[in-house]
Amino acid sequence: MRIVRTVADVRAAVRDARSRGASIGLVPTMGALHDGHLSLVRAARAANGLVVMSLFVNPTQFGPNEDLAAYPRDEERDARLAEDAGVDVLFAPPVAEVYPQGFATSIHVAGLTDVLDGASRGAGHFDGVATVVTKLFQMVAPDDAYFGQKDAQQVLVIRRLVRDLDMPVTVVACPTVREPDGLAMSSRNVYLDPESRERATALNRALDAAEREVAEGRTDAAAVLAAASAVLGAAGIEPEYLELRSPDDLREVARVAGPTLLAVAARVGPARLIDNRILEAAP
Ligand code: PAF
């Protein structure tokens, strides 16, 4: 595996691979790799001749009171895991390579970004994500790009961006990878102390409870959300949001009729965690 730090070097590696007929798979990450990221690498590896992973803690997607400074960084560990999982090129640029002096452009995807995490973290969060992902796509020019379904809203925003800007990239969303007790894997799980780690399982259990409610035929939003809320409440968790929305355009829905996104965000001890599930009414 090669580690490159400049746009020129990542482009040269991609050009070389393309000249040999290889397709390019990109796995964008902020590092602090876990099995969720590695599942994206495996999917990219299975479908592409060259796998590029970007490792960049993107400052523009963090709000002023968020954890940019504390975000876990360990490039040596990440490089080892990336190489073992089959990454060919690790693109780990410094901030100035991505945002040089005078950088003045921001990408805003309207509509999808003012609810859920957009409302709770501020619209600037998704502007930061959309801007850096656009830049990564420009730098690497991948055929396929891989993202985790845990960040369901992020996947929708990126799909819309790719469609609206006619980017020749296929966005591949891979299933959420979970710990044995159901907690969705996240780089932020390292913030959890043992007591918060235990309570954090309530997010997945709340999604399970909502799913059971729907399976038993109680499909109206009030009943589904009450079932999930009760589980969170029992664990002493007050969600930042717990909402049922259309999985295509994030419109709020009053009932689980077709596939419906149930999304939750909550602060558990020192960590802000998100999770989601697609609920489907029994036929
Ligand atoms: O999901 C993430 O890790 C980040 O939001 C991404 C897509 C790498 C952009 O910084």
XYZ file of N, CA and C and ligand atoms in Angstrom:
859
model
N 0.843 -1.200 0.000
C 0.000 0.000 0.000
C 0.876 1.247 0.000
N 0.518 2.192 -0.881
C 1.254 3.470 -0.901
C 0.495 4.512 -0.095
N 1.223 5.346 0.624
C 0.579 6.488 1.298
C 0.962 7.735 0.515
N -0.037 8.485 0.044
C 0.253 9.713 -0.700
C -0.447 10.881 -0.012
N 0.126 12.070 -0.188
C -0.402 13.229 0.559
C -0.807 14.389 -0.337
N -0.544 14.269 -1.634
C -0.878 15.395 -2.516
C -1.871 14.953 -3.591
N -2.578 15.955 -4.107
C -3.528 15.687 -5.192
C -2.760 15.151 -6.394
N -1.602 15.735 -6.672
C -0.813 15.293 -7.832
C -0.455 13.811 -7.696
N -0.062 13.382 -6.493
C 0.355 11.986 -6.330
C -0.822 11.016 -6.405
N -1.980 11.407 -5.824
C -3.116 10.475 -5.905
C -3.577 10.377 -7.357
N -3.554 11.505 -8.072
C -3.957 11.472 -9.494
C -3.001 10.610 -10.315
N -1.709 10.682 -10.002
C -0.728 9.884 -10.758
C -0.993 8.398 -10.524
N -1.295 8.022 -9.261
C -1.558 6.608 -8.953
C -2.811 6.130 -9.683
N -3.834 6.989 -9.731
C -5.088 6.631 -10.394
C -4.859 6.529 -11.911
N -4.100 7.488 -12.454
C -3.820 7.475 -13.906
C -3.102 6.183 -14.299
N -2.126 5.819 -13.481
C -1.346 4.616 -13.755
C -2.258 3.370 -13.745
N -3.138 3.295 -12.717
C -4.043 2.134 -12.618
C -5.004 2.105 -13.804
N -5.516 3.267 -14.174
C -6.453 3.320 -15.317
C -5.770 2.882 -16.609
N -4.487 3.245 -16.747
C -3.788 2.870 -17.988
C -3.637 1.343 -18.079
N -3.742 0.684 -16.915
C -3.702 -0.795 -16.916
C -5.117 -1.388 -16.975
N -6.112 -0.525 -17.149
C -7.487 -1.009 -17.323
C -8.247 -1.190 -16.014
N -7.670 -0.731 -14.901
C -8.327 -0.936 -13.596
C -9.427 0.102 -13.372
N -10.522 -0.338 -12.741
C -11.524 0.622 -12.268
C -11.103 1.085 -10.865
N -11.658 2.235 -10.464
C -11.192 2.859 -9.222
C -12.327 2.875 -8.199
N -12.070 2.324 -7.014
C -13.033 2.390 -5.910
C -12.474 3.307 -4.834
N -13.304 4.248 -4.371
C -12.857 5.188 -3.319
C -13.645 4.935 -2.047
N -12.934 4.832 -0.925
C -13.567 4.736 0.393
C -13.166 5.996 1.173
N -14.064 6.996 1.226
C -13.731 8.210 1.973
C -13.890 7.972 3.475
N -12.891 8.346 4.275
C -12.995 8.184 5.733
C -12.354 9.377 6.438
N -12.666 9.475 7.720
C -11.955 10.439 8.577
C -11.023 9.668 9.513
N -10.701 8.431 9.160
C -9.802 7.629 9.996
C -10.513 7.081 11.214
N -9.730 6.729 12.268
C -10.257 6.015 13.437
C -11.042 4.804 12.943
N -10.382 4.013 12.109
C -11.065 2.947 11.368
C -11.611 1.864 12.292
N -12.769 1.335 11.902
C -13.374 0.201 12.595
C -13.914 -0.752 11.536
N -14.552 -1.837 11.979
C -14.995 -2.858 11.021
C -15.993 -2.324 9.994
N -16.726 -1.259 10.353
C -17.643 -0.651 9.373
C -16.848 -0.145 8.169
N -15.770 0.611 8.435
C -14.931 1.098 7.330
C -14.341 -0.077 6.537
N -13.913 -1.112 7.279
C -13.229 -2.224 6.601
C -14.201 -2.999 5.715
N -15.501 -2.992 6.101
C -16.499 -3.643 5.232
C -16.640 -2.844 3.925
N -16.455 -1.523 3.998
C -16.506 -0.715 2.764
C -15.314 -1.052 1.875
N -14.156 -1.245 2.514
C -12.957 -1.605 1.737
C -13.165 -2.952 1.048
N -13.751 -3.908 1.790
C -13.957 -5.237 1.184
C -14.891 -5.125 -0.027
N -15.942 -4.307 0.102
C -16.864 -4.131 -1.037
C -16.132 -3.470 -2.202
N -15.313 -2.475 -1.913
C -14.556 -1.783 -2.977
C -13.559 -2.738 -3.629
N -12.920 -3.555 -2.786
C -11.906 -4.510 -3.273
C -12.524 -5.528 -4.235
N -13.754 -5.968 -3.884
C -14.401 -7.006 -4.701
C -14.789 -6.479 -6.083
N -14.936 -5.151 -6.208
C -15.497 -4.619 -7.464
C -14.525 -3.778 -8.275
N -13.330 -3.499 -7.735
C -12.447 -2.549 -8.421
C -11.002 -3.047 -8.489
N -10.289 -2.577 -9.507
C -8.874 -2.932 -9.665
C -7.978 -2.133 -8.738
N -8.355 -0.884 -8.442
C -7.561 -0.055 -7.520
C -8.489 0.460 -6.420
N -8.074 0.266 -5.167
C -8.864 0.783 -4.043
C -8.086 1.916 -3.379
N -8.708 3.092 -3.385
C -8.128 4.266 -2.731
C -8.958 4.538 -1.485
N -8.283 4.713 -0.352
C -8.987 5.190 0.846
C -8.481 6.596 1.144
N -9.418 7.537 1.352
C -8.973 8.851 1.827
C -9.109 8.880 3.342
N -8.123 9.513 3.957
C -8.097 9.628 5.419
C -7.891 11.111 5.704
N -8.996 11.781 6.068
C -8.923 13.236 6.227
C -9.999 13.666 7.210
N -9.596 14.180 8.346
C -10.564 14.702 9.315
C -10.950 16.094 8.817
N -12.146 16.158 8.250
C -12.553 17.344 7.490
C -13.058 18.454 8.414
N -12.269 19.525 8.578
C -12.668 20.535 9.566
C -13.982 21.229 9.238
N -14.346 21.316 7.951
C -15.523 22.126 7.611
C -16.846 21.449 7.956
N -16.806 20.161 8.339
C -18.080 19.520 8.695
C -18.322 19.480 10.199
N -17.408 20.094 10.964
C -17.564 20.162 12.424
C -18.065 21.550 12.800
N -19.070 21.611 13.689
C -19.529 22.889 14.218
C -18.526 23.412 15.239
N -18.657 24.696 15.610
C -17.691 25.321 16.526
C -17.612 24.627 17.894
N -18.735 24.014 18.336
C -18.686 23.358 19.657
C -18.587 21.849 19.544
N -18.174 21.350 18.393
C -18.083 19.903 18.211
C -16.650 19.410 18.453
N -16.432 18.113 18.114
C -15.230 17.432 18.607
C -14.067 17.381 17.611
N -13.915 18.435 16.786
C -12.812 18.414 15.802
C -11.457 18.174 16.474
N -11.186 18.910 17.551
C -9.862 18.789 18.190
C -9.684 17.412 18.822
N -10.781 16.877 19.382
C -10.675 15.604 20.118
C -10.828 14.387 19.212
N -11.216 14.604 17.952
C -11.534 13.457 17.084
C -10.345 12.500 17.059
N -10.593 11.182 17.274
C -9.452 10.253 17.400
C -8.616 10.167 16.121
N -7.300 10.340 16.281
C -6.400 10.288 15.113
C -5.245 9.353 15.427
N -5.033 8.341 14.597
C -3.892 7.431 14.757
C -3.576 6.865 13.370
N -2.797 7.657 12.622
C -2.578 7.286 11.213
C -1.862 5.950 11.069
N -0.920 5.671 12.002
C -0.162 4.422 11.875
C -1.093 3.201 11.962
N -1.976 3.259 12.980
C -2.944 2.161 13.157
C -3.863 2.066 11.936
N -4.386 3.214 11.496
C -5.305 3.218 10.352
C -4.615 2.653 9.112
N -3.360 3.020 8.902
C -2.636 2.554 7.710
C -2.476 1.036 7.751
N -2.191 0.515 8.950
C -2.039 -0.942 9.094
C -3.351 -1.662 8.747
N -4.447 -1.146 9.335
C -5.754 -1.784 9.088
C -6.157 -1.669 7.617
N -5.899 -0.497 7.039
C -6.277 -0.270 5.635
C -5.511 -1.237 4.740
N -4.217 -1.366 4.981
C -3.398 -2.254 4.154
C -3.867 -3.703 4.282
N -4.108 -4.138 5.537
C -4.560 -5.522 5.754
C -5.898 -5.786 5.064
N -6.745 -4.749 4.979
C -8.077 -4.953 4.376
C -8.019 -4.902 2.853
N -6.901 -4.457 2.293
C -6.766 -4.502 0.830
C -6.733 -3.153 0.138
N -6.507 -2.073 0.895
C -6.377 -0.753 0.256
C -5.053 -0.697 -0.513
N -5.082 -0.122 -1.727
C -3.856 0.025 -2.519
C -3.183 1.363 -2.265
N -4.008 2.418 -2.151
C -3.459 3.767 -1.995
C -4.200 4.452 -0.852
N -3.445 4.898 0.155
C -4.047 5.667 1.253
C -3.729 7.137 0.977
N -4.782 7.914 0.758
C -4.615 9.345 0.448
C -4.873 10.113 1.739
N -3.809 10.609 2.343
C -3.916 11.278 3.652
C -3.343 12.687 3.541
N -4.127 13.593 2.950
C -3.593 14.947 2.702
C -3.603 15.803 3.955
N -2.672 16.759 4.057
C -2.794 17.754 5.123
C -3.931 18.728 4.801
N -4.387 19.469 5.822
C -5.536 20.371 5.627
C -5.270 21.355 4.492
N -4.035 21.871 4.402
C -3.745 22.900 3.386
C -3.800 22.350 1.965
N -3.667 21.041 1.803
C -3.773 20.451 0.457
C -5.239 20.452 -0.010
N -6.148 20.286 0.963
C -7.574 20.229 0.622
C -8.178 21.640 0.616
N -7.780 22.437 1.586
C -8.305 23.802 1.698
C -7.135 24.792 1.678
N -6.577 25.053 0.488
C -5.446 25.982 0.434
C -5.891 27.403 0.797
N -4.939 28.212 1.142
C -5.174 29.633 1.455
C -6.132 30.236 0.426
N -7.174 30.886 0.903
C -8.086 31.566 -0.019
C -9.218 30.681 -0.525
N -9.288 29.438 -0.053
C -10.371 28.536 -0.488
C -11.721 29.191 -0.181
N -12.616 29.250 -1.175
C -13.812 30.077 -0.996
C -15.103 29.438 -1.495
N -15.067 28.126 -1.775
C -16.235 27.488 -2.395
C -16.917 26.547 -1.414
N -18.248 26.554 -1.439
C -18.970 25.620 -0.585
C -20.114 25.017 -1.398
N -20.351 23.739 -1.207
C -21.445 23.068 -1.923
C -22.608 22.912 -0.948
N -23.783 23.362 -1.353
C -24.967 23.250 -0.506
C -26.032 22.436 -1.232
N -26.457 21.337 -0.632
C -27.547 20.537 -1.198
C -28.812 20.957 -0.456
N -29.704 21.649 -1.159
C -30.887 22.205 -0.489
C -31.896 21.105 -0.172
N -32.730 21.375 0.830
C -33.873 20.497 1.100
C -33.542 19.331 2.005
N -32.561 18.504 1.584
C -32.257 17.310 2.379
C -31.449 17.645 3.626
N -30.937 18.862 3.705
C -29.916 19.141 4.721
C -30.407 19.997 5.884
N -31.722 20.327 5.878
C -32.170 21.180 6.985
C -32.979 20.403 8.023
N -33.000 19.067 7.921
C -33.693 18.237 8.917
C -32.689 17.282 9.561
N -33.147 16.497 10.521
C -32.320 15.493 11.206
C -30.959 16.109 11.586
N -29.849 15.527 11.099
C -28.535 16.037 11.499
C -28.296 17.477 11.034
N -28.951 17.866 9.933
C -28.802 19.245 9.462
C -29.396 20.214 10.458
N -30.536 19.840 11.069
C -31.166 20.703 12.070
C -30.395 20.615 13.370
N -29.958 19.405 13.705
C -29.393 19.216 15.031
C -27.916 19.648 15.103
N -27.152 19.436 14.023
C -25.747 19.866 14.020
C -25.568 21.211 13.327
N -26.592 21.674 12.609
C -26.484 22.918 11.843
C -26.234 22.578 10.374
N -26.789 23.430 9.485
C -26.722 23.154 8.038
C -25.278 23.093 7.564
N -24.391 23.803 8.253
C -22.980 23.822 7.861
C -22.370 22.434 7.846
N -22.908 21.515 8.636
C -22.350 20.157 8.672
C -22.397 19.523 7.276
N -23.587 19.525 6.670
C -23.687 18.864 5.363
C -23.033 19.687 4.257
N -22.943 21.008 4.418
C -22.180 21.793 3.430
C -20.721 21.335 3.464
N -20.210 21.091 4.668
C -18.830 20.625 4.806
C -18.645 19.247 4.189
N -19.610 18.352 4.445
C -19.533 16.996 3.875
C -19.606 17.080 2.346
N -20.603 17.839 1.838
C -20.804 17.900 0.379
C -19.574 18.510 -0.298
N -18.987 19.503 0.346
C -17.822 20.170 -0.255
C -16.620 19.230 -0.293
N -16.359 18.546 0.809
C -15.164 17.688 0.817
C -15.365 16.467 -0.074
N -16.586 15.926 -0.116
C -16.817 14.755 -0.972
C -16.696 15.163 -2.446
N -17.224 16.339 -2.788
C -17.051 16.832 -4.161
C -15.571 16.947 -4.496
N -14.804 17.497 -3.576
C -13.360 17.651 -3.814
C -12.683 16.280 -3.965
N -13.040 15.351 -3.088
C -12.419 14.014 -3.176
C -12.757 13.358 -4.509
N -14.002 13.548 -4.972
C -14.386 12.960 -6.260
C -13.597 13.623 -7.398
N -13.358 14.927 -7.272
C -12.563 15.626 -8.290
C -11.104 15.166 -8.268
N -10.605 14.922 -7.065
C -9.189 14.565 -6.928
C -8.917 13.145 -7.399
N -9.818 12.222 -7.012
C -9.555 10.792 -7.229
C -10.259 10.289 -8.494
N -11.354 10.941 -8.885
C -12.156 10.506 -10.042
C -12.489 9.008 -9.968
N -13.138 8.586 -8.892
C -13.442 7.151 -8.767
C -14.608 6.733 -9.675
N -14.663 5.443 -9.980
C -15.857 4.898 -10.633
C -16.936 4.660 -9.588
N -16.521 4.111 -8.429
C -17.451 3.788 -7.343
C -16.950 4.438 -6.049
N -17.896 4.895 -5.227
C -17.510 5.432 -3.912
C -18.399 4.782 -2.863
N -17.819 4.423 -1.741
C -18.461 3.554 -0.746
C -18.708 4.318 0.557
N -19.944 4.234 1.053
C -20.336 4.917 2.285
C -21.176 3.964 3.133
N -21.185 4.206 4.454
C -21.958 3.360 5.358
C -23.395 3.857 5.483
N -24.323 2.911 5.524
C -25.747 3.245 5.655
C -26.065 3.804 7.043
N -25.132 3.658 8.002
C -25.377 4.267 9.315
C -25.595 5.775 9.152
N -24.870 6.366 8.204
C -25.035 7.791 7.911
C -26.042 7.933 6.773
N -27.299 7.537 7.040
C -28.303 7.446 5.970
C -28.522 8.799 5.291
N -28.557 9.865 6.095
C -28.806 11.189 5.513
C -27.614 11.616 4.652
N -26.416 11.305 5.122
C -25.211 11.634 4.341
C -25.253 10.932 2.978
N -25.677 9.665 2.972
C -25.756 8.921 1.710
C -26.736 9.611 0.754
N -27.900 10.042 1.292
C -28.887 10.710 0.436
C -28.335 12.013 -0.130
N -27.656 12.767 0.727
C -27.094 14.058 0.296
C -26.064 13.817 -0.815
N -25.230 12.804 -0.646
C -24.179 12.540 -1.646
C -24.790 12.022 -2.946
N -25.804 11.174 -2.825
C -26.472 10.701 -4.056
C -27.064 11.886 -4.827
N -27.693 12.827 -4.096
C -28.311 13.973 -4.755
C -27.255 14.860 -5.415
N -26.155 15.052 -4.710
C -25.042 15.856 -5.218
C -24.512 15.270 -6.530
N -24.318 13.960 -6.513
C -23.773 13.261 -7.686
C -24.743 13.383 -8.864
N -26.039 13.243 -8.549
C -27.033 13.348 -9.617
C -27.094 14.771 -10.163
N -27.175 15.752 -9.241
C -27.362 17.143 -9.676
C -26.154 17.669 -10.434
N -24.965 17.233 -10.064
C -23.753 17.758 -10.709
C -23.217 16.804 -11.781
N -24.028 15.817 -12.167
C -23.652 14.895 -13.262
C -22.278 14.272 -13.051
N -22.022 13.865 -11.800
C -20.708 13.260 -11.539
C -20.736 11.792 -11.969
N -19.720 11.340 -12.695
C -19.739 9.956 -13.173
C -19.261 8.970 -12.105
N -19.948 8.972 -10.975
C -19.560 8.127 -9.835
C -20.776 7.323 -9.395
N -20.587 6.044 -9.131
C -21.663 5.246 -8.546
C -21.486 5.255 -7.030
N -22.529 5.715 -6.329
C -22.478 5.746 -4.863
C -23.003 4.405 -4.346
N -22.159 3.699 -3.603
C -22.550 2.390 -3.071
C -22.732 2.533 -1.557
N -23.938 2.228 -1.066
C -24.198 2.286 0.381
C -24.119 0.874 0.942
N -23.312 0.693 1.971
C -23.107 -0.641 2.560
C -23.792 -0.706 3.926
N -24.275 -1.911 4.306
C -25.036 -2.045 5.553
C -24.233 -1.622 6.787
N -24.945 -1.119 7.780
C -24.337 -0.753 9.064
C -23.723 -1.997 9.706
N -22.500 -1.858 10.199
C -21.856 -2.976 10.908
C -22.016 -2.715 12.405
N -22.394 -3.763 13.139
C -22.726 -3.605 14.556
C -21.813 -4.435 15.448
N -21.640 -3.987 16.676
C -20.979 -4.787 17.708
C -21.904 -5.968 18.032
N -21.380 -7.028 18.685
C -22.239 -8.181 19.002
C -23.502 -7.788 19.783
N -23.449 -6.737 20.600
C -24.652 -6.344 21.346
C -25.524 -5.343 20.587
N -25.227 -5.123 19.316
C -26.115 -4.315 18.478
C -25.690 -2.873 18.298
N -24.766 -2.368 19.099
C -24.346 -0.965 18.944
C -23.717 -0.771 17.561
N -24.192 0.246 16.832
C -23.621 0.513 15.509
C -22.173 0.964 15.672
N -21.292 0.416 14.836
C -19.884 0.831 14.942
C -19.740 2.282 14.513
N -18.930 3.011 15.269
C -18.698 4.428 15.006
C -17.346 4.794 15.579
N -16.660 5.692 14.896
C -15.367 6.153 15.430
C -15.561 6.822 16.788
N -16.752 7.364 17.007
C -17.005 8.080 18.267
C -17.293 7.133 19.442
N -17.440 5.828 19.172
C -17.675 4.895 20.287
C -16.496 4.888 21.263
N -15.307 5.299 20.798
C -14.149 5.299 21.718
C -14.339 6.310 22.849
N -15.253 7.274 22.677
C -15.492 8.252 23.746
C -16.269 7.644 24.916
N -16.926 6.475 24.689
C -17.860 5.944 25.695
C -17.119 5.303 26.868
N -17.449 5.731 28.079
C -16.944 5.019 29.260
C -17.835 3.781 29.441
N -17.444 2.822 30.306
C -18.198 1.568 30.389
C -19.690 1.781 30.652
N -20.035 2.740 31.495
C -21.453 2.954 31.810
C -22.207 3.488 30.583
N -21.621 4.452 29.875
C -22.266 4.998 28.665
C -22.300 3.947 27.561
N -21.250 3.138 27.496
C -21.186 2.089 26.458
C -22.378 1.133 26.603
N -22.686 0.801 27.860
C -23.818 -0.086 28.145
C -25.135 0.599 27.739
N -25.283 1.880 28.150
C -26.529 2.594 27.847
C -26.708 2.803 26.337
N -25.571 2.913 25.622
C -25.631 3.213 24.182
C -26.338 2.104 23.383
N -26.392 0.893 23.943
C -27.086 -0.196 23.231
C -28.581 0.121 23.095
N -29.064 1.091 23.881
C -30.492 1.439 23.818
C -30.886 1.993 22.448
N -29.940 2.576 21.722
C -30.310 3.117 20.401
C -30.791 1.986 19.490
N -29.981 0.931 19.391
C -30.376 -0.196 18.537
C -31.617 -0.900 19.105
N -31.688 -0.996 20.445
C -32.863 -1.644 21.042
C -34.127 -0.817 20.781
N -33.990 0.494 20.721
C -35.142 1.355 20.411
C -35.608 1.111 18.974
N -34.655 0.939 18.070
C -35.023 0.643 16.675
C -35.717 -0.723 16.596
N -35.193 -1.688 17.387
C -35.830 -3.020 17.438
C -37.275 -2.895 17.918
N -37.485 -2.101 18.968
C -38.834 -1.962 19.549
C -39.789 -1.360 18.521
N -39.291 -0.374 17.771
C -40.126 0.254 16.735
C -40.465 -0.777 15.658
N -39.475 -1.577 15.315
C -39.690 -2.598 14.279
C -40.744 -3.610 14.731
N -40.682 -3.998 16.016
C -41.680 -4.950 16.545
C -43.079 -4.341 16.483
N -43.154 -3.055 16.845
C -44.444 -2.356 16.831
C -45.066 -2.438 15.424
N -44.234 -2.168 14.437
C -44.716 -2.198 13.051
C -45.111 -3.627 12.664
N -44.264 -4.601 13.071
C -44.562 -6.009 12.728
C -45.896 -6.439 13.330
N -46.266 -5.832 14.495
C -47.529 -6.202 15.146
C -48.700 -5.370 14.629
N -48.439 -4.580 13.598
C -49.531 -3.884 12.923
C -49.797 -2.469 13.423
N -49.024 -2.004 14.405
C -49.228 -0.617 14.864
C -48.263 0.269 14.076
N -48.781 0.874 13.008
C -47.896 1.537 12.047
C -47.977 3.061 12.103
N -48.879 3.615 12.930
C -48.931 5.072 12.952
C -47.724 5.635 13.694
N -47.273 6.800 13.238
C -46.005 7.360 13.721
C -45.997 7.487 15.240
N -47.127 7.901 15.820
C -47.153 8.124 17.274
C -46.826 6.831 18.019
N -47.415 5.711 17.587
C -47.185 4.431 18.277
C -45.749 3.955 18.078
N -45.253 4.068 16.848
C -43.896 3.577 16.539
C -42.867 4.384 17.328
N -43.040 5.699 17.323
C -42.062 6.554 18.013
C -42.157 6.381 19.533
N -43.393 6.133 20.035
C -43.556 5.933 21.485
C -42.823 4.667 21.925
N -42.887 3.610 21.101
C -42.210 2.353 21.461
C -40.704 2.578 21.534
N -40.162 3.306 20.560
C -38.714 3.565 20.549
C -38.322 4.486 21.700
N -39.152 5.505 21.923
C -38.891 6.485 22.992
C -38.837 5.829 24.362
N -39.731 4.849 24.565
C -39.789 4.197 25.881
C -38.460 3.502 26.179
N -37.855 2.885 25.170
C -36.574 2.190 25.378
C -35.477 3.202 25.689
N -35.472 4.305 24.948
C -34.448 5.329 25.201
C -34.630 5.910 26.603
N -35.894 6.209 26.942
C -36.194 6.791 28.262
C -35.726 5.884 29.391
N -35.952 4.574 29.242
C -35.556 3.619 30.293
C -34.043 3.618 30.490
N -33.303 3.993 29.440
C -31.837 4.054 29.554
C -31.373 5.469 29.912
N -32.322 6.343 30.197
C -31.974 7.720 30.578
C -31.452 8.532 29.400
N -31.924 8.201 28.197
C -31.433 8.901 26.995
C -32.540 9.783 26.422
N -32.223 11.068 26.290
C -33.146 12.030 25.678
C -32.647 12.258 24.247
N -33.380 11.766 23.221
C -32.825 11.897 21.861
C -32.764 13.344 21.377
N -31.775 13.644 20.548
C -31.761 14.956 19.862
C -32.847 14.953 18.799
N -32.987 13.815 18.136
C -34.151 13.595 17.278
C -34.455 12.111 17.228
N -35.715 11.818 17.005
C -36.183 10.441 16.793
C -37.356 10.614 15.841
N -37.129 10.321 14.563
C -38.119 10.719 13.563
C -38.301 9.657 12.488
N -39.512 9.627 11.969
C -39.847 8.752 10.835
C -39.904 9.609 9.580
N -39.144 9.211 8.574
C -39.095 10.025 7.354
C -39.034 9.131 6.114
N -39.418 9.705 5.005
C -39.304 8.976 3.738
C -37.815 8.736 3.446
N -37.443 7.495 3.079
C -36.023 7.218 2.834
C -35.503 7.823 1.534
N -36.405 8.379 0.709
C -35.954 8.948 -0.572
C -35.689 10.436 -0.487
N -36.576 11.161 0.249
C -36.425 12.621 0.249
C -36.557 13.218 1.654
N -36.606 12.357 2.647
C -36.635 12.770 4.065
C -37.882 13.560 4.448
N -38.948 13.443 3.648
C -40.202 14.059 4.095
C -40.714 13.329 5.324
N -41.319 14.084 6.269
C -41.845 13.452 7.472
C -43.052 12.590 7.084
N -43.202 11.422 7.721
C -44.354 10.581 7.379
C -45.195 10.343 8.638
N -46.492 10.146 8.431
C -47.406 9.979 9.555
C -47.639 8.518 9.881
N -47.210 7.633 8.984
C -47.495 6.200 9.144
C -46.449 5.406 8.363
N -46.115 4.218 8.869
C -45.215 3.331 8.124
C -46.077 2.558 7.135
N -46.074 3.023 5.887
C -46.829 2.322 4.843
C -45.817 1.556 3.993
N -45.044 2.271 3.192
C -43.935 1.635 2.460
C -42.683 1.696 3.327
N -41.498 1.425 2.722
C -40.245 1.537 3.460
C -40.098 2.938 4.062
N -39.780 2.980 5.355
C -39.726 4.249 6.087
C -38.452 4.289 6.923
N -37.782 5.423 6.876
C -36.534 5.583 7.650
C -36.870 6.030 9.073
N -36.439 5.238 10.036
C -36.508 5.687 11.437
C -35.087 6.087 11.818
N -34.895 7.353 12.159
C -33.546 7.850 12.433
C -33.492 8.415 13.843
N -32.387 8.153 14.524
C -32.216 8.637 15.896
C -30.825 9.218 16.067
N -30.755 10.286 16.869
C -29.458 10.822 17.311
C -29.591 11.126 18.786
N -28.559 10.831 19.538
C -28.616 11.117 20.976
C -27.209 11.277 21.514
N -27.120 12.101 22.527
C -25.868 12.216 23.255
C -25.911 11.159 24.363
N -24.898 10.295 24.395
C -24.815 9.283 25.454
C -23.487 9.521 26.149
N -23.555 10.035 27.373
C -22.314 10.443 28.030
C -21.604 11.447 27.140
N -20.313 11.216 26.863
C -19.561 12.207 26.086
C -19.718 12.058 24.566
N -20.466 11.063 24.102
C -20.501 10.795 22.656
C -21.852 11.155 22.054
N -21.809 11.770 20.871
C -23.055 11.962 20.111
C -23.128 10.825 19.093
N -24.200 10.020 19.217
C -24.319 8.820 18.387
C -25.544 8.925 17.489
N -25.473 8.295 16.320
C -26.648 8.211 15.442
C -26.865 6.756 15.039
N -28.093 6.454 14.664
C -28.402 5.117 14.160
C -29.694 5.238 13.356
N -30.028 4.229 12.593
C -31.270 4.265 11.829
C -31.649 2.866 11.396
N -32.883 2.748 10.959
C -33.398 1.461 10.466
C -34.444 1.764 9.400
N -34.494 0.966 8.350
C -35.614 1.070 7.406
C -36.708 0.123 7.915
N -37.853 0.704 8.238
C -38.997 -0.087 8.698
C -39.905 -0.378 7.509
N -40.476 -1.557 7.514
C -41.406 -1.909 6.427
C -42.649 -2.521 7.032
N -43.807 -2.041 6.626
C -45.057 -2.620 7.125
C -45.201 -4.036 6.556
N -45.745 -4.950 7.380
C -45.973 -6.318 6.900
C -46.967 -6.262 5.739
N -46.772 -7.121 4.698
C -47.660 -7.049 3.527
C -49.104 -7.424 3.898
O -18.557 9.655 6.874
C -17.458 10.227 7.042
O -16.516 9.683 7.618
C -17.280 11.635 6.512
O -18.443 12.383 6.634
C -16.749 11.677 5.064
C -17.744 11.068 4.084
C -15.430 10.916 4.976
C -16.510 13.124 4.639
O -15.575 13.739 5.454
